[in-house]
C-alpha cells in the first residue's frame, strides 16, 4: 500500500524542515523526503547569522520579511527547546559591520539611518572589541543581527516535526513529482508516496523539480567556504564583518570564519585557495586569529536565483504544488517566515499580499538588490 | 554549447569508475557523472575481499566470471600504480572459512573439492593463526581469496581515467536519461550533456534509471554495517570468516570487521544494534579483539536484484544504453571484469556469450544461488 | 628571567582550571601548567552529571560538599557566560534512577527519604518517559541532579581565567616540584617558574607529585568507556540511570551512554568489549537506542584514591603546597566547590572545618562510602 | 613484584620503537614506555622523506650515517611486512629540489657533484612533472631520496617488537630514572620497573631525563605545521622541494605539504598563520594545488639540539644508560641506523668509531651544518 500524506516536503534542509515543523504543529500529516541526512548540506555550512541588516542594503518588502523572520526566532528558541529538547544556541552579541576605508564608511552611514542600526566611531569600536584589527574608521553596530547554530535549528525542526507526528525520511532522493487526479505522486528510489500537497524545498537542487512541474526558473550555486578555529584566550562577543567576510563567535568558544563566493561551482568541498583567502581576510579584522588553532574547514552551496530573490509560493496552475527555494545567503534567517508562509498557504490561512507577490515565481522584478 | 562524449557513465562507484577507466584506456572520450564523491558509498563501505570462493557455493558461469575478475586484479595492481600513482593495497593472506559445527564442516567440505580450496584440520588452523577462537573444527583455506582496499581501487580507477583524458564530475546527480536522434541526453542538476552511449552504474539507486529506460527490473538494498579496530599486538595474516562475518587484516595494522545484513534498509548509517552484533560475532572468531581499540564504524548499501545476479549488458531495444548494477556483495570482486565487459560491448569487441546471456536484463534465471 | 606567579596550578582539567579561575577572579597572578590540552582527558570523557544524589548513598559531609558544589553551578552558568563567552550547556531535566528488581527498589527507597528525591511508581515513570524500557518497577526522580557539558565548563574556566589575567600553558608537562626559600619551583620540559603556592591537580597522574612532596598517598585509575548516538526521533528529557550505566540527553540532540568501570587500566582508549557492554545495558533502559546512529566512542580515567574520597587541602608541613585530586566519578560535580575551597585556603579566607578535615591527606577515614 | 627487563626504552616514537625492535630481534627482553600513544607526536607529524641529500649540504660523517640508514629501509620494508604484517608504504619517486632563482641554482649545483644527484635543466623538469609551477630554472633530482609513511613505520616497529616478545606500554609517562646497584630503576605513573639498560628516546622531551642523569645538554622544539590535500586529477610522482617547503605524493593519492619552522614553540597544534604560509608556498611549486580539497592540518615538534646533531650514545660514566634523541628534521631517515647503533652498543657489538664519536654527548663540534 502506498503511503499518503497531507503534505510531502522535498528537502530536509532548514527550509524544508521549518515547513514540516509548522505543518506538523498545525496537525497536518506531513513527510519530509531528504536525499541524504537532515541539515547536512547548505544548512550546516552556514554561519547562522540572522543578518536582516547585514544582508539588506535598503528597507522594503524583503527587509520586512527578513525582520519578521528574525523576530520569529525569539519565539522559536524556547518553543523548539520545549518540543524537541534541542537548544538552537542563540547568541545575542550582534554584529559590527566595519569600515576600513572612506567608501566603506559612506556606504555604511546610509544604512545607519535605520533605528535598528547604530553608527560607532573607531574609538567606540575598539572599546567594545579591543582585539579588532588596526585601521578601523568606524562601524555599524546592529544589535538585532544575532546568530544561531544552523545545524541545531534544522535538527530541532526535524525532531520537533517527528515528535509532533511527521515522518522524516533520510537517504530518500526524490526522482519525480507527478500530478494525479486528486493528489501529487512523489517517487523516490526507496518508495512512492502521494500527498494533497507537495512542497519543493531542495535549495540549489530545486531546478530539476521546477522543470518537471513546468516552471521555467533556474537556480545556480554560489559556493561558500568556511573554517573554524578555537579561540582560547581573547574576548570577542560580537560578529565582525567586512567585505563579505565575517568572524562569528560561538557559544562553544569557536570562531567561525566565512565565506568565499564562487558562483557556478557545484563542488561541495573546501579548496586550498579558498582557505587561504579566508585566513588573509580574517587576519585584517582580528590579527590574533593568526595564532589560533584550526578546527575544521567546509563548504556549502548557496542557492541563487535569476533575480536574487527566493521563490516562495504556489504553482500558478496547480494548487497542490508549492515551492520554497533559492534563499541564497539568507536561508537560516528566512527559514521561520518561509515555513510559516508555506504552512499558511496550505492551511488556507491569510498570507500577506506583498510577500506573496514578491516571492511568487511569475513576478516581474526582485524586491531586493 | 552542450558537452558531448563517446560514453557517459552514471555512477562513480567502483563499477562506474572501472568502466570509465577501461574506456579511457581504449581512447574513448568518457565522462563519469557522480552524485556525490567518487567511491564514497557502497564502495568504501566494502571490506574488499576478492572472495570468488567465499561468495560462491558451486562452480558455474558466475564462478568463472568471478575468477576472471579476481585474476584481473593481479594485472591491475601494477597498472593502476603506474598510471594513477595509487597503490590499491593488495593483501595476499587468503581467507580461512571456519567451521565451528558439524554442519559448518559438511557445508565447507563440499567446496573443498575445488583445486583452489584446501581443507585444514583444526590443528592446522591453530598453527596458522594461533589467536583464532576456541572450538574450531577445521577450515577451508582459500589462498586466492585475497583482499584490496576498495576506496583506493576506486580512486585509482577515477584518477587513472582522468589522467587518460576522462572527465569525472563529482556532486553531479543525474535526473534523466533520454534517447534522441543519434545520441542519448543526460540531464544533471548542474549541466546537460550527450553521448553515443550511456552506462547506468548507480548501484542500488539504478532502479529509477531502469524505469526511465523502460526496463522493468528493480533493486533493493541490503545494508551492511562494519567497524574497524587497531590491532597493535597479535599476528593475523589471513581473513577469518564465519556465518557471514569476517575479520580482515589490513596492511595498515587495522582489522576490518563486517558485516550485518539488513534487507530493505536504505539508511546509510551504522546503528548501535548492528555494532553490538558485529562485536559478538568477532569475539567468537578472535577473542583478543575484545581489548582492541575501536577505530571507526560505518555502513553501506549492497545493491541486490530480484534473482541475486547483477545486470550487466545492453538495453534490448536501444544499443546506446547499457547497464552494470546490482552486484550485491560482489562489487569489488567483479569490478574489473564488469568494466572490461561493458567496455568491450561499447568498443565492439567480442564478449563471452555465457557471460552476456547470464547477466542480460531479460534472462530467464540466475546462474548463481 | 624566570617567571614568577602567586600560584601555579599543575593540571588543566576541570579541577585545575576551576582553581585557577577562582584565584584569577580574586586578583591573584595565576598560571596553569597542563601537559597536553586543557580539558582533554578525564574531563571531556565525563558525562557531566551533577549527581550529588546519584553518587551518594547517604547524607553526610561528602553529600553536603557535593550539594554546595551543585548549587554553585547555578551561579556559575551565567557568570562564566559573561566572563568567558562560553555557554556550559546546563540541562535541567534531572535524573531517573530506575528499579528493575525488588532489590533495586529497596535500595532506592532508602534514599527516597531525602527531600530532594521523589519516588515514582512505574506508571509515573512511563508517563514521564514513555520510551523507557520494559520491566521498570519504579524510580527515584532527582530534579536537582542535572548535567552540564564538562569540556565546555573546563574551557570556560580556562578562558575566563585567561581573560582575568592568568596564563594557561598547554603542552607543558611538569617534571618536578621543589621547595625553595620563599617559593616553590616548578620545572617543566619547556620552562621553569616559581610561585608562592603550587597546587597539584593532576587527576590520576597526581601520585608522582605526591611522592615528590613526601605525602604517601597513591592514586589509581578506574577507566570508563562511553559512547554517544544521535537521537533524531524520540523525546527523552531526563537522564536514565541503572546499574552504573546512564543515558544522558544533551541539548544538541545526542545521547551520551556511559560508563564502564575498569580499575587499574591506564589505557585511555575505548575497547571493543567495553562498547559491547554499554550497548547491552543501554538497550535495557531505552530499547529505541538500538536503531540510533553511533556518533563517537571514547574513554577516560577516573582518579581513585585509597579510601574513595578526594584529597583537597594543604601539605601538612609546607603551607605553600596544596592539592586537589582523586575526585573519582565526581570531578565535574565537585569542581566548583573544590576551586573555591583551594582558593579560599590560598587567599586566607575561612574554610568549613568539616570539609577541611574530611579531605585532608592525613585523615583517618573516608566520609563517603 | 617489580618487572625486570634487559632494556627499557623511554619513548615510543620512531627512534624508540626502532631501538626496541632491533633489541627484540636480537632476543633481548625489552620494554617501551610511551607517555601517550605510539608514534602519535613528532613521528606521525613528519612527511617521511628519506632525504639523506635533501637535508645535507655536504658529504661527511653525518651524510654517511644518513645514507646507511636510508639503505636500511630497503631491507626493512620487506622484513617489517613479514614480521609485523604492516606495509610501510615506501614510495620510490625521488625528490626534485627546485631552483627558482640564480642563487638557488648555484646552491644546488654544488651538491650536483655527488653521484647520487642529477642536475636537470628546466625543460627536463617540466617533462618529468608538467604541472610544476612556472619560473623553474632547473632542479636537482635525487632518486634515492624516497619517502615512507612514518606512522606506519613506527607501528610496524612497535608491533614487530611485540610479536618478537617485547612489551610496549602506552599511556605510561616516565617520571624518573635512577641508578641502583646492578640496574636502573624507571618509575612511571602506573608502574615501576628495572632494567640492565635504559635508553632515553623521548625526542624534544628528553631534556628532563638528561638532567636527571647529569648530562648538561638541552633540547628545544622547532615546530612544523603540515597539511594534506586530495589530488584527484593530476599526475605527480616526485616530491617537490623548495625553500624548506615540500609537496610529497602519497600512495593513497594524497599530497602532504610541509612544513613551517617555528623555533621555541612547544604547542603541538597547527595555527592559522602557518597554514596560510604553507598554502602560499605550495602554490608556487604546484599551482593546481589551489583547487584541491583540504584533508587535514597538523603539527609536530622537531627535537633540536645545541649544535644541530642528535645525541646517540652512552652515558660517559654509567654504561647502563644510553640515549638517542635530538634528530631534528631527520628522525624518520635516521631511525633504522639509530636503532641498530644503540642495539649494537647494548649487545656489545662493534660500532663505527666515527659515528660513536660524532654523536656522543661530550663531543666538541657538530659533524653537520
Coordinates of N, CA and C in Angstrom, one line a residue, chain A residues 21-22 25 48-53 65-82 86-94 116 142-149 153 157 251 332-337 340:
Chain A
X21 N 7.8 21.3 10.2 CA 7.5 21.6 11.6 C 6.3 22.4 11.8
X22 N 6.1 23.5 11.0 CA 4.9 24.3 11.1 C 3.7 23.6 10.7
X25 N 2.9 21.0 13.5 CA 2.3 21.7 14.7 C 0.9 22.0 14.4
X48 N 25.0 31.0 10.2 CA 23.8 31.2 11.1 C 23.5 32.6 11.5
X49 N 24.2 33.6 10.9 CA 23.8 35.0 11.2 C 22.4 35.3 10.8
X50 N 21.7 35.9 11.7 CA 20.3 36.4 11.4 C 20.5 37.8 10.9
X51 N 21.1 38.0 9.8 CA 21.5 39.3 9.4 C 20.5 40.0 8.5
X52 N 19.4 40.4 9.2 CA 18.4 41.1 8.4 C 19.0 42.4 7.9
X53 N 19.9 43.0 8.6 CA 20.5 44.2 8.2 C 21.8 43.9 7.4
X65 N 10.2 41.2 5.5 CA 10.1 39.7 5.6 C 11.2 39.2 6.4
X66 N 12.4 39.7 6.2 CA 13.6 39.3 7.0 C 13.5 39.6 8.4
X67 N 13.0 40.8 8.7 CA 12.8 41.2 10.1 C 11.8 40.4 10.8
X68 N 10.7 40.1 10.1 CA 9.6 39.2 10.7 C 10.2 37.8 11.0
X69 N 11.1 37.3 10.2 CA 11.7 36.0 10.4 C 12.7 36.1 11.5
X70 N 13.4 37.1 11.6 CA 14.4 37.4 12.6 C 13.6 37.3 14.0
X71 N 12.5 38.0 14.0 CA 11.8 38.1 15.3 C 11.2 36.7 15.7
X72 N 10.8 36.0 14.7 CA 10.2 34.6 14.9 C 11.2 33.8 15.7
X73 N 12.5 34.0 15.5 CA 13.5 33.2 16.2 C 13.4 33.4 17.7
X74 N 13.0 34.6 18.2 CA 12.8 34.9 19.6 C 11.8 33.9 20.2
X75 N 10.7 33.7 19.5 CA 9.7 32.8 19.9 C 10.2 31.3 19.8
X76 N 10.8 31.0 18.7 CA 11.2 29.6 18.4 C 12.2 29.1 19.3
X77 N 13.1 29.9 19.8 CA 14.2 29.4 20.6 C 13.6 28.6 21.8
X78 N 12.7 29.1 22.5 CA 12.1 28.4 23.6 C 11.2 27.3 23.2
X79 N 10.4 27.5 22.2 CA 9.4 26.6 21.7 C 10.1 25.3 21.2
X80 N 11.2 25.5 20.4 CA 11.9 24.3 19.9 C 12.6 23.5 21.0
X81 N 13.1 24.3 22.0 CA 13.7 23.6 23.2 C 12.6 22.7 23.9
X82 N 11.4 23.3 24.1 CA 10.4 22.5 24.8 C 9.9 21.3 24.0
X86 N 16.0 20.4 21.9 CA 17.3 20.9 21.3 C 17.4 22.4 21.5
X87 N 18.6 22.8 21.9 CA 18.9 24.2 22.1 C 19.5 24.7 20.8
X88 N 18.9 25.8 20.2 CA 19.5 26.3 19.0 C 20.6 27.2 19.1
X89 N 21.1 27.5 20.4 CA 22.3 28.2 20.7 C 22.2 29.7 20.1
X90 N 21.2 30.4 20.4 CA 21.0 31.8 20.0 C 22.1 32.6 20.7
X91 N 22.8 33.4 20.0 CA 23.9 34.2 20.5 C 23.6 35.7 20.3
X92 N 23.5 36.4 21.3 CA 22.9 37.8 21.2 C 23.9 38.9 21.1
X93 N 25.1 38.6 20.7 CA 26.1 39.7 20.6 C 25.9 40.8 19.6
X94 N 25.1 40.5 18.5 CA 25.0 41.5 17.5 C 26.2 41.5 16.5
X116 N 17.4 50.6 13.9 CA 18.0 49.4 14.5 C 19.5 49.4 14.3
X142 N 24.8 46.5 14.9 CA 23.4 46.1 14.7 C 23.1 45.0 15.8
X143 N 22.5 45.4 16.8 CA 22.2 44.6 18.0 C 21.3 43.4 17.6
X144 N 20.4 43.6 16.7 CA 19.4 42.5 16.4 C 20.0 41.5 15.5
X145 N 21.1 41.7 14.8 CA 21.7 40.7 13.9 C 22.5 39.7 14.7
X146 N 21.8 38.9 15.4 CA 22.4 37.9 16.2 C 22.7 36.6 15.4
X147 N 23.1 35.6 16.0 CA 23.2 34.3 15.3 C 22.8 33.1 16.0
X148 N 22.6 32.0 15.3 CA 22.1 30.7 15.9 C 23.0 29.7 15.2
X149 N 22.9 28.4 15.7 CA 23.6 27.3 15.1 C 22.7 26.6 14.1
X153 N 19.3 24.3 14.6 CA 17.9 24.7 14.3 C 17.2 23.7 13.4
X157 N 14.0 21.5 14.2 CA 12.8 21.5 13.4 C 12.4 20.0 13.0
X251 N 29.0 30.1 21.0 CA 28.9 29.8 22.5 C 29.9 28.8 22.9
X332 N 19.1 30.6 6.6 CA 18.9 30.5 8.0 C 17.9 31.6 8.5
X333 N 18.2 32.8 8.1 CA 17.4 34.0 8.5 C 16.0 33.8 8.2
X334 N 15.7 33.4 6.9 CA 14.3 33.4 6.4 C 13.6 32.1 6.7
X335 N 14.2 31.1 7.3 CA 13.5 29.8 7.4 C 12.2 29.9 8.2
X336 N 12.2 30.6 9.4 CA 10.9 30.6 10.1 C 9.8 31.3 9.3
X337 N 10.0 32.5 8.7 CA 9.0 33.1 8.0 C 8.6 32.3 6.8
X340 N 6.4 29.4 8.0 CA 5.0 29.9 8.3 C 4.2 30.2 7.1

